[in-house]
Amino acid sequence: MNKHEPTQRTYLGIPVPRPKVAFFELSSCEGCQLQLVNNETTLLNFLSLVDIRAFREAMTEKYDDYTIAFVEGSVTRSDEIERLKKIRATAAVLVAFGSCACFGGVNQLKNRFQDPAWVKKEVYGSHPIETNDTARPLEDFVKVDLKIFGCPVKKEEVEKIVTNVVLGKTIVAPKYPVCMECKANENTCLFDLGEPCLGPITRGGCDSWCPNSRFGCWGCRGPAVDANVEQMQEVMKKHGFSEETMLDRLECFGGFAGHAAEMRNNIKAK
Amino acid sequence: MLFRTAEKTELKALFDMLVEKNTVVGPVQTDTDRMGKPLFAFEPVTDQAKLRLDYTTTRLPAKRYFLPFREDLATFTTDGRDWTKTIGYNIDRPYVLFGLHACDINALNKLDKVLMGPVYPMPYYAAKRKNMFIIGTDCRPQPFCFCRSMGADTVLHGFDLFLTDIGDKYFIEIQSAEAYEVAKDLRTETPTEADHMQFMRTVAEMNKLFTAHVDTTDLTKILDMEFQSPVWKQWGDKCLGCGTCSNVCPTCYCYGVEETVDVSLKKARKTKTLYSCNVVDFAEVAGGHNFRPERSTRLKYRYYHKHRGFVEAYEESLCVGCGRCGEACLAGITVPEVIASVRGEEQ
Ligand code: SF4
Ligand code: SF4
Ligand code: SF4
Ligand code: SF4
Ligand code: SF4
């Protein structure tokens, strides 16, 4: 696509910059990148808004000059640390793209194994495998300038962010919980239907993706600002859900890792 | 006010007459909760048989039809340096709200004062409100209803027709000229003395059902005195800051406005989204300062707007006692309990 340079984009007659953007993946399912390419009508607009220098899901050419790096995935191998540091050194803006990059994502489930060596042997046998004992978010190794939450990210949200970057507008992620959007969508509350949901403590912005389909929220976007996790425990209890049910969800994507650890400690202390 | 009675079968005639040229919205059952109880919502209805005038309450008020949760205030298209702005009030047909309880009609009357007041009426609200025909209906107070305490259990204006089920027929109040025209085409009769007696008995029976109460005596003063009360911290500790209470409230009208440019750079929109003073960024201003960063101050603010500030401005509370916020609050925070705690009453 770089062969056919689109004409200079303008907004209200004013030329808009076309930042050089690259996508990278560390340990991930590449589902976040897939989100971006799966709607072709807006994909073309998106691609003409930025100058894509690397995007494995969408093109084969690869260039090393970029100012914005979208990094998907968590860090689980030592070579990934090196790669990430190199990306950081090149990019003016580094974006943690999706919940793996922001919190470790589903991969960080392995952080709780008591005996990683045993697990490695059970899973891979004698096959040599180079992997760290923990899956870590990007910010454990490099400075992250912007986080885009979600497992996967929400395409509309990414497009909005990129459009705002190009136009020089401020970027704001919702600070309130999923319930705000869920109520706006007029869903029946999952708790009324007898299902658990982390919506009251999870950061909004997904347009209550799961409750819209009658699935309780699993907290993939991590905690809302000022999330009341203690009260969430009370709500779960009142509705007859066990502490393990809540912990399963809290631990799934890593955003609530601290809260989950504290909860486990409190249970042990009881 | 004109009073008539009609046989119950006339309900269908009324419905069919209205559904022809309007979007009729009324209570229908949309779900069953985990206890097996029906859940109701205000939805467009085309078949009178689906209409459930015997509904208890709805989880959400009919808000979507007068204050949509999300609404474009304007859309823009750009062409080179030029741009075109299109404003629509987002109503294409008159609405008939068929079967509002007194609390919800009173809620509209309160919103009218704020949003259609003399200084800056809000055209998006006014356009919908002026194209609305409202049919009220009597109700059976639920354990969480305290509209009586808020003076919202009866309604004097703000509707076109009001139907009270007095056993074998409807007692009809005709309020507007439009309603008079509609009622002319129905088979109605002048109420007899026996009908009056039956109406009064029905109302008296309804009154006996109230179990939840809020003592509003001197409440504005008490709220002034108890601004520093420790109870606010206690409720704040419980609150999830989820905003559900405002979203389900028929009188909460706060909103945020966002401008978004389409990824094509050829279109843009200005969107209004309903908001809640209980969510964390409600009082956050440019530069990042937050005037109410704690849940307790936000929750307190919500009560002060409803039960103090609004009363000072309009001599009435901005709460109609529908009880929806308490029913929907996962933390179990209810207006009667909060107010009782501020008043130092045992709960
Ligand atoms: S379903 Fe979940 S997100 Fe929706 S209102 Fe209920 S708790 Fe909140
Ligand atoms: S509802 Fe919860 S789990 Fe589902 S996408 Fe939104 S934040 Fe993620
Ligand atoms: S009072 Fe209840 S419904 Fe309102 S924000 Fe707090 S927890 Fe949510
Ligand atoms: S504050 Fe609660 S009880 Fe009062 S009108 Fe709003 S939802 Fe109803
Ligand atoms: S300030 Fe709060 S209580 Fe008052 S209308 Fe707005 S959201 Fe409702």
XYZ file of C-alpha atoms and ligand atoms in Angstrom:
657
model
C 0.000 0.000 0.000
C 2.982 2.265 0.359
C 3.450 2.159 -3.371
C 0.220 4.038 -3.862
C 0.659 6.994 -1.539
C -2.773 8.488 -0.919
C -3.060 12.200 -1.491
C -2.465 14.532 1.420
C -5.444 14.421 3.780
C -7.026 17.674 4.866
C -9.586 18.595 7.463
C -11.549 21.779 6.753
C -8.943 22.624 4.147
C -6.059 22.295 6.564
C -3.497 19.600 5.819
C -3.289 17.015 8.575
C -0.065 15.233 9.454
C 0.209 11.610 8.481
C 2.193 10.020 11.279
C 4.356 7.005 10.581
C 2.844 4.162 12.516
C 4.005 0.625 13.188
C 2.297 -2.330 14.833
C 4.200 -4.934 16.799
C 3.225 -8.050 18.667
C 4.891 -9.657 21.631
C 3.150 -12.615 23.299
C -0.449 -12.313 22.206
C -3.161 -13.830 20.066
C -2.949 -10.858 17.668
C -6.668 -10.436 18.187
C -6.321 -6.736 18.845
C -4.631 -6.127 15.510
C -7.247 -8.310 13.883
C -9.947 -6.031 15.249
C -8.517 -3.220 13.168
C -8.462 -5.067 9.883
C -11.814 -6.767 10.160
C -13.995 -3.946 8.877
C -12.892 -3.051 5.413
C -15.029 0.038 4.929
C -13.317 1.975 7.674
C -9.973 0.197 7.232
C -9.180 2.148 4.065
C -9.911 5.422 5.817
C -7.803 4.345 8.730
C -4.902 3.358 6.511
C -4.945 6.647 4.665
C -4.950 8.573 7.917
C -1.606 7.162 8.962
C 1.475 5.960 7.127
C 1.778 2.325 8.082
C 5.417 1.235 8.270
C 4.879 -2.207 9.744
C 1.684 -4.196 10.253
C 2.120 -7.931 9.928
C -1.622 -8.609 9.860
C -2.130 -6.357 6.852
C 1.078 -6.098 4.794
C 4.355 -7.788 4.053
C 6.695 -4.782 3.690
C 8.369 -3.563 6.830
C 10.193 -0.326 7.557
C 11.995 0.849 10.645
C 11.084 4.528 10.628
C 8.021 5.198 12.723
C 6.954 7.729 15.308
C 4.005 5.885 16.847
C 4.380 2.266 17.864
C 1.352 0.183 18.786
C 2.647 -2.738 20.781
C 0.335 -5.656 21.353
C 1.022 -8.516 23.752
C 2.772 -9.076 27.031
C 6.426 -9.699 27.732
C 7.128 -13.372 28.365
C 10.598 -13.923 26.876
C 13.923 -12.161 27.319
C 14.264 -11.450 23.591
C 10.940 -9.629 23.786
C 12.416 -7.279 26.358
C 15.182 -6.412 23.916
C 12.738 -5.929 21.067
C 10.520 -3.736 23.192
C 13.455 -1.561 24.247
C 14.458 -1.116 20.626
C 10.913 -0.111 19.688
C 10.876 2.354 22.578
C 14.140 3.873 21.384
C 12.722 4.450 17.898
C 9.168 5.536 18.669
C 8.279 8.985 19.921
C 4.986 7.569 21.200
C 4.575 4.046 22.478
C 1.053 2.741 22.801
C 0.219 -0.300 24.906
C -2.294 -1.888 22.577
C -4.836 -4.108 24.312
C -5.035 -5.705 27.723
C -2.001 -8.024 27.278
C 0.197 -4.979 26.735
C -1.550 -2.977 29.466
C -1.804 -5.618 32.203
C -0.304 -8.881 30.960
C -3.678 -10.090 29.722
C -4.755 -13.710 29.754
C -1.067 -14.705 29.589
C -0.461 -13.461 33.120
C -2.619 -16.286 34.455
C 0.638 -18.219 34.527
C 2.100 -15.779 37.047
C 0.247 -17.608 39.768
C 1.816 -21.030 39.173
C 3.703 -22.063 42.294
C 6.200 -24.200 40.374
C 6.785 -22.864 36.842
C 9.476 -25.444 36.095
C 6.998 -28.251 36.698
C 4.387 -26.579 34.489
C 6.897 -26.130 31.696
C 7.750 -29.801 31.867
C 4.099 -30.897 31.932
C 3.197 -28.748 28.921
C 6.284 -28.967 26.736
C 7.912 -32.188 27.949
C 11.509 -32.423 26.833
C 10.926 -29.878 24.037
C 13.229 -26.954 24.816
C 11.301 -23.793 25.512
C 12.557 -20.368 26.361
C 10.054 -18.544 28.455
C 10.137 -16.327 31.531
C 8.291 -17.402 34.644
C 5.924 -14.454 34.431
C 4.017 -12.549 31.745
C 4.402 -8.826 32.306
C 2.860 -5.631 30.984
C 4.975 -3.312 28.835
C 5.261 -0.661 31.499
C 7.300 -3.026 33.662
C 10.129 -2.511 31.153
C 9.605 0.710 29.217
C 7.699 3.969 29.515
C 4.217 3.684 28.031
C 2.657 6.885 26.675
C -0.869 5.710 26.038
C -2.901 2.657 26.987
C -5.707 1.307 24.877
C -7.588 -1.191 27.004
C -9.627 -4.213 26.020
C -9.384 -7.898 25.181
C -9.742 -7.288 22.380
C -9.605 -3.533 21.873
C -12.723 -1.912 20.451
C -12.162 -0.916 16.851
C -14.273 2.234 17.088
C -12.305 3.381 20.089
C -8.957 2.871 18.339
C -10.136 4.742 15.258
C -11.347 7.581 17.434
C -8.030 7.771 19.263
C -6.007 7.752 16.060
C -8.255 10.379 14.478
C -7.805 12.567 17.543
C -4.032 12.072 17.454
C -3.922 13.165 13.835
C -6.107 16.203 14.495
C -4.209 17.106 17.649
C -7.233 16.676 19.904
C -6.991 15.414 23.465
C -7.464 11.741 24.080
C -9.629 10.684 26.973
C -10.420 7.166 28.088
C -13.583 6.741 30.147
C -12.885 6.628 33.871
C -16.327 5.401 34.884
C -17.401 1.759 35.020
C -19.092 -0.385 32.361
C -22.496 0.003 34.126
C -22.792 3.552 32.723
C -22.805 2.254 29.154
C -24.810 -0.828 30.068
C -27.619 1.292 31.454
C -27.468 3.589 28.418
C -27.926 0.468 26.306
C -30.938 -0.396 28.446
C -29.771 -3.930 29.158
C -31.379 -6.015 31.848
C -28.788 -6.167 34.626
C -27.062 -9.546 34.731
C -27.514 -9.657 38.503
C -31.287 -9.521 37.948
C -30.876 -12.553 35.730
C -28.794 -14.367 38.330
C -25.425 -13.950 36.600
C -22.256 -12.371 37.999
C -20.774 -9.293 36.357
C -17.723 -7.112 37.027
C -19.305 -4.143 35.249
C -19.555 -1.978 38.384
C -15.770 -1.903 38.869
C -14.445 -2.293 35.324
C -13.428 0.655 33.185
C -16.005 1.561 30.555
C -15.392 2.331 26.901
C -16.337 -1.043 25.415
C -19.986 0.073 25.157
C -20.849 -2.797 27.544
C -19.866 -5.303 24.887
C -20.500 -8.437 26.973
C -23.683 -7.441 28.862
C -25.186 -6.415 25.497
C -25.096 -10.139 24.681
C -26.148 -11.160 28.177
C -22.673 -12.173 29.294
C -21.389 -10.757 32.547
C -18.292 -8.580 32.345
C -14.964 -10.309 33.085
C -13.084 -7.092 33.657
C -10.904 -7.176 30.555
C -10.381 -3.401 30.597
C -9.097 -3.379 34.148
C -10.351 -1.285 37.037
C -12.350 1.907 36.581
C -10.880 4.933 38.321
C -11.941 4.835 41.992
C -13.324 1.300 41.594
C -14.945 0.010 44.791
C -13.705 -3.577 44.727
C -14.589 -4.165 48.374
C -18.228 -3.341 47.756
C -18.162 -5.502 44.633
C -17.305 -8.409 46.931
C -20.391 -7.611 48.997
C -22.555 -7.468 45.882
C -21.274 -10.856 44.719
C -21.867 -12.356 48.142
C -25.376 -10.918 48.385
C -26.214 -12.493 45.047
C -24.886 -15.862 46.134
C -21.623 -15.962 44.177
C -18.534 -17.437 45.784
C -15.279 -15.628 46.333
C -13.691 -17.966 43.775
C -16.239 -16.910 41.165
C -15.197 -13.322 41.680
C -11.489 -14.181 41.804
C -11.732 -16.130 38.527
C -12.828 -12.937 36.863
C -10.534 -10.589 38.725
C -7.528 -12.704 37.804
C -8.394 -13.353 34.178
C -6.866 -10.334 32.438
C -4.416 -8.935 34.950
C -5.934 -5.484 35.368
C -7.130 -6.422 38.832
C -4.021 -8.452 39.791
C -3.329 -6.286 42.847
C -6.939 -6.415 44.026
C -7.090 -10.177 43.516
C -3.876 -10.771 45.464
C -5.193 -8.652 48.322
C -8.464 -10.534 48.302
C -6.651 -13.887 48.425
C -4.547 -12.657 51.341
C -7.625 -11.528 53.214
C -9.296 -14.898 52.643
C -6.181 -16.678 53.954
C -6.036 -14.432 57.010
C -9.669 -15.275 57.873
C -61.031 18.438 34.070
C -63.743 16.346 32.520
C -64.714 12.963 33.970
C -66.092 10.034 32.016
C -66.299 6.298 32.410
C -65.885 3.603 29.799
C -66.206 -0.139 29.540
C -62.862 -1.944 29.651
C -63.292 -3.111 26.080
C -62.963 0.507 24.948
C -59.247 0.320 25.741
C -58.652 -1.473 22.480
C -60.604 1.135 20.546
C -58.507 3.856 22.164
C -55.267 2.057 21.420
C -56.149 1.297 17.808
C -57.177 4.872 17.222
C -53.858 6.212 18.495
C -51.532 3.644 16.993
C -52.638 4.610 13.495
C -50.780 7.907 13.348
C -48.404 7.786 16.299
C -45.702 5.683 17.836
C -47.366 4.191 20.882
C -45.017 3.407 23.744
C -46.196 1.478 26.746
C -45.217 -0.982 29.457
C -44.467 -4.476 28.173
C -42.799 -7.431 29.815
C -39.242 -7.773 28.509
C -37.664 -10.255 30.901
C -38.151 -12.472 33.904
C -35.775 -12.024 36.793
C -34.015 -14.795 38.712
C -36.917 -14.953 41.189
C -39.346 -15.521 38.344
C -40.798 -12.037 38.588
C -41.613 -10.188 35.386
C -39.460 -7.194 34.403
C -41.145 -4.419 32.484
C -39.903 -1.719 30.132
C -41.449 1.043 28.044
C -41.270 -0.147 24.469
C -43.053 0.736 21.244
C -46.217 -1.368 21.036
C -48.291 -2.109 17.970
C -50.599 -4.726 19.457
C -52.742 -3.717 22.394
C -52.651 -7.263 23.784
C -48.939 -6.772 24.570
C -49.623 -3.693 26.651
C -49.355 -4.486 30.368
C -51.252 -1.745 32.159
C -51.063 -3.927 35.272
C -47.263 -3.503 35.396
C -45.650 -2.913 38.764
C -42.877 -0.561 37.698
C -40.236 -0.457 34.989
C -36.511 -0.777 35.661
C -35.865 2.282 33.523
C -38.305 5.164 33.117
C -39.552 6.117 29.649
C -36.484 8.364 29.485
C -35.324 7.274 26.037
C -38.357 9.027 24.520
C -37.736 12.456 26.045
C -34.095 12.381 27.190
C -32.308 9.738 25.124
C -29.172 8.324 26.743
C -27.265 9.270 23.600
C -28.401 11.790 21.070
C -26.722 13.655 18.229
C -27.197 17.382 18.724
C -25.722 18.109 15.320
C -23.951 16.335 12.508
C -21.465 17.923 10.140
C -20.161 17.150 6.697
C -17.025 18.759 5.366
C -16.146 19.530 1.768
C -12.784 21.182 1.343
C -12.891 24.278 3.486
C -16.658 24.240 3.611
C -18.812 22.487 6.093
C -22.504 21.918 6.556
C -24.217 21.528 9.867
C -27.421 19.564 10.228
C -29.528 19.844 13.309
C -32.333 17.430 13.995
C -34.397 17.126 17.126
C -34.529 13.372 16.683
C -38.255 12.872 16.592
C -40.013 11.775 13.443
C -43.522 11.054 14.695
C -45.609 12.053 17.688
C -45.332 9.694 20.622
C -48.134 8.390 22.737
C -46.907 7.331 26.167
C -49.600 4.874 27.105
C -49.733 3.962 30.769
C -47.442 6.223 32.788
C -47.876 6.152 36.539
C -48.371 9.405 38.442
C -44.727 9.531 39.576
C -43.441 9.451 36.010
C -45.823 12.175 34.864
C -44.758 14.299 37.814
C -41.166 13.654 36.787
C -41.910 15.092 33.350
C -43.508 18.133 34.947
C -40.311 18.714 36.914
C -38.121 18.257 33.850
C -40.347 20.732 31.986
C -39.508 23.382 34.562
C -35.800 22.937 34.004
C -35.625 22.125 30.310
C -38.507 24.195 28.957
C -38.195 27.052 31.423
C -38.248 30.609 30.134
C -34.520 31.386 29.847
C -32.894 28.655 27.775
C -35.370 25.999 26.714
C -33.710 22.910 25.318
C -35.138 22.391 21.836
C -34.236 18.680 21.716
C -36.370 18.044 24.781
C -39.109 20.512 23.888
C -39.582 19.031 20.413
C -40.238 15.616 21.896
C -42.346 16.877 24.769
C -44.587 18.990 22.535
C -45.248 15.990 20.357
C -46.251 13.705 23.138
C -49.690 12.480 24.145
C -49.681 11.077 27.642
C -52.094 8.574 29.056
C -51.707 8.048 32.768
C -52.860 5.012 34.642
C -53.388 4.101 38.288
C -50.915 1.835 40.051
C -50.388 -0.490 42.988
C -47.646 0.964 45.200
C -44.704 -1.431 45.551
C -42.647 -1.904 48.721
C -40.020 0.543 47.411
C -42.440 3.288 46.279
C -42.458 6.468 48.365
C -44.031 8.872 45.885
C -46.631 9.760 48.512
C -43.909 11.252 50.713
C -42.719 13.340 47.793
C -46.219 14.553 46.896
C -46.001 12.722 43.591
C -48.630 10.024 44.111
C -51.286 12.091 42.415
C -50.872 14.197 39.347
C -52.789 17.349 38.490
C -51.472 18.187 35.058
C -48.933 17.088 32.491
C -51.100 14.348 30.973
C -53.839 14.177 28.381
C -55.912 11.278 29.658
C -55.785 9.393 32.925
C -57.338 5.958 33.308
C -58.197 4.527 36.698
C -59.301 0.929 36.866
C -62.346 0.965 39.145
C -63.220 -2.686 38.795
C -65.495 -3.319 35.868
C -64.723 -0.070 34.059
C -62.265 2.759 33.643
C -62.715 6.097 35.295
C -61.347 8.603 32.789
C -59.975 12.069 33.436
C -59.776 14.222 30.333
C -57.229 16.977 30.658
C -56.413 18.360 27.212
C -58.286 19.475 24.110
C -56.563 16.687 22.152
C -57.772 14.156 24.684
C -61.281 15.537 24.378
C -61.174 14.964 20.618
C -59.914 11.429 21.130
C -62.492 10.611 23.796
C -65.312 11.839 21.542
C -64.772 8.797 19.352
C -64.962 6.396 22.296
C -68.093 5.068 23.909
C -68.015 6.813 27.261
C -70.570 7.769 29.845
C -71.074 10.371 32.492
C -69.909 8.911 35.818
C -72.663 8.065 38.262
C -72.539 8.718 41.981
C -71.664 5.028 42.391
C -68.680 5.501 40.033
C -67.438 8.399 42.150
C -67.693 6.235 45.256
C -65.842 3.429 43.516
C -63.103 5.820 42.373
C -62.612 7.076 45.930
C -62.513 3.535 47.303
C -59.860 2.585 44.723
C -57.686 5.542 45.663
C -58.092 4.856 49.381
C -57.065 1.227 48.882
C -54.013 2.304 46.925
C -52.991 4.627 49.741
C -53.067 1.785 52.228
C -50.379 -0.051 50.286
C -47.531 2.383 50.914
C -44.846 0.963 53.173
C -41.798 3.115 52.305
C -41.700 6.700 53.516
C -39.375 9.653 53.522
C -39.838 12.377 56.099
C -39.328 15.617 54.190
C -40.167 17.886 57.124
C -37.562 20.658 57.266
C -35.363 18.504 55.044
C -33.531 21.375 53.327
C -32.562 22.797 56.712
C -31.542 19.417 58.057
C -29.375 18.797 54.998
C -27.733 22.172 55.603
C -27.018 21.239 59.191
C -25.785 17.736 58.408
C -23.375 18.601 55.611
C -20.505 17.209 57.670
C -22.443 14.238 59.033
C -20.437 10.990 59.201
C -23.269 9.157 57.440
C -22.105 10.521 54.073
C -18.802 8.728 54.457
C -20.626 5.499 55.346
C -22.803 5.653 52.239
C -19.816 6.675 50.147
C -17.950 3.572 51.298
C -20.799 1.450 49.959
C -21.315 3.341 46.704
C -19.814 1.809 43.562
C -19.779 5.118 41.718
C -21.529 3.354 38.855
C -24.041 6.070 37.935
C -26.905 3.602 37.715
C -29.032 5.644 40.132
C -29.023 8.621 37.771
C -29.482 6.519 34.682
C -32.643 4.913 36.043
C -33.956 8.160 37.520
C -36.843 9.809 35.652
C -35.718 13.271 36.745
C -31.910 13.196 36.347
C -31.039 15.288 33.338
C -27.268 15.898 33.512
C -25.275 15.241 30.385
C -21.911 15.521 28.711
C -21.238 16.628 25.147
C -18.573 15.157 22.904
C -17.457 16.089 19.420
C -16.139 13.281 17.267
C -14.587 13.510 13.848
C -15.153 10.473 11.675
C -12.094 8.494 10.618
C -12.823 9.588 7.021
C -12.323 13.236 8.135
C -15.423 14.017 6.064
C -18.014 13.853 8.813
C -18.297 14.883 12.420
C -20.916 14.777 15.123
C -21.716 16.448 18.379
C -23.215 13.936 20.750
C -24.945 14.401 24.042
C -24.687 11.570 26.583
C -26.570 11.453 29.868
C -24.258 11.516 32.824
C -24.354 11.043 36.560
C -22.961 13.167 39.361
C -22.025 9.888 41.065
C -19.371 8.907 38.507
C -15.770 9.837 39.087
C -15.176 12.367 36.327
C -18.466 14.268 36.643
C -16.807 17.200 38.406
C -13.456 16.950 36.691
C -12.519 20.132 34.856
C -9.980 21.039 32.183
C -6.506 20.655 33.607
C -7.541 17.570 35.536
C -8.744 19.029 38.823
C -11.626 17.062 40.277
C -13.956 18.912 42.607
C -15.505 15.721 43.947
C -12.918 12.946 43.797
C -14.416 10.908 46.687
C -17.478 8.741 46.284
C -18.936 10.149 49.502
C -18.900 13.743 48.241
C -20.414 12.675 44.950
C -23.182 10.659 46.553
C -23.848 13.528 48.926
C -23.987 15.905 45.993
C -26.687 13.812 44.348
C -28.845 14.027 47.460
C -28.205 17.752 47.834
C -29.243 18.443 44.288
C -32.412 16.376 44.597
C -33.532 17.320 48.077
C -31.997 20.683 48.788
C -30.765 22.721 45.798
C -33.745 21.960 43.612
C -36.168 22.659 46.449
C -34.580 26.052 47.010
C -34.910 26.871 43.319
C -38.328 25.400 42.540
C -39.986 24.829 45.920
C -40.263 21.147 45.238
C -37.915 18.196 45.316
C -36.261 16.724 42.227
C -37.271 13.263 43.406
C -40.682 11.774 42.745
C -40.175 8.779 44.991
C -40.405 6.164 42.257
C -37.825 4.091 44.129
C -36.050 3.010 40.946
C -32.601 4.157 42.076
C -32.780 2.066 45.222
C -34.099 -0.958 43.354
C -31.357 -0.783 40.731
C -28.493 0.073 43.094
C -26.365 -3.041 43.484
C -24.980 -1.626 46.716
C -28.525 -1.391 48.079
C -28.485 2.357 48.669
C -32.061 3.665 48.868
C -33.422 7.173 49.295
C -35.571 6.379 52.370
C -32.579 4.862 54.181
C -30.157 7.633 53.267
C -32.550 10.396 54.323
C -33.477 8.568 57.535
C -29.794 8.209 58.404
C -29.191 11.916 57.853
C -32.120 12.646 60.138
C -30.525 10.442 62.753
C -33.392 7.953 62.666
C -32.944 4.293 63.477
C -32.985 2.179 60.326
S -25.149 -6.094 33.778
Fe -23.171 -5.633 34.679
S -22.534 -3.778 33.634
Fe -24.721 -3.980 33.297
S -25.666 -2.779 34.952
Fe -25.537 -4.916 35.645
S -23.622 -4.995 36.786
Fe -23.539 -3.147 35.524
S -17.943 -5.973 29.206
Fe -16.113 -6.274 30.463
S -15.132 -8.145 29.693
Fe -16.619 -7.443 28.136
S -15.436 -6.170 26.725
Fe -16.304 -4.785 28.264
S -14.739 -4.636 29.849
Fe -14.230 -6.403 28.597
S -25.733 4.966 44.806
Fe -25.820 2.878 43.985
S -26.504 3.116 41.878
Fe -25.783 5.122 42.575
S -23.651 5.226 41.949
Fe -23.685 4.458 44.054
S -23.710 2.223 43.811
Fe -24.254 3.079 41.834
S -34.005 9.842 43.035
Fe -34.607 7.689 42.963
S -36.647 7.616 43.877
Fe -36.197 9.750 43.362
S -37.075 10.054 41.338
Fe -34.932 9.489 41.049
S -34.962 7.254 40.819
Fe -36.940 7.848 41.662
S -26.715 16.616 39.511
Fe -26.919 14.420 39.846
S -28.853 14.206 40.900
Fe -28.850 16.183 39.927
S -29.830 15.832 37.947
Fe -27.627 15.711 37.678
S -27.193 13.542 37.820
Fe -29.195 13.867 38.720
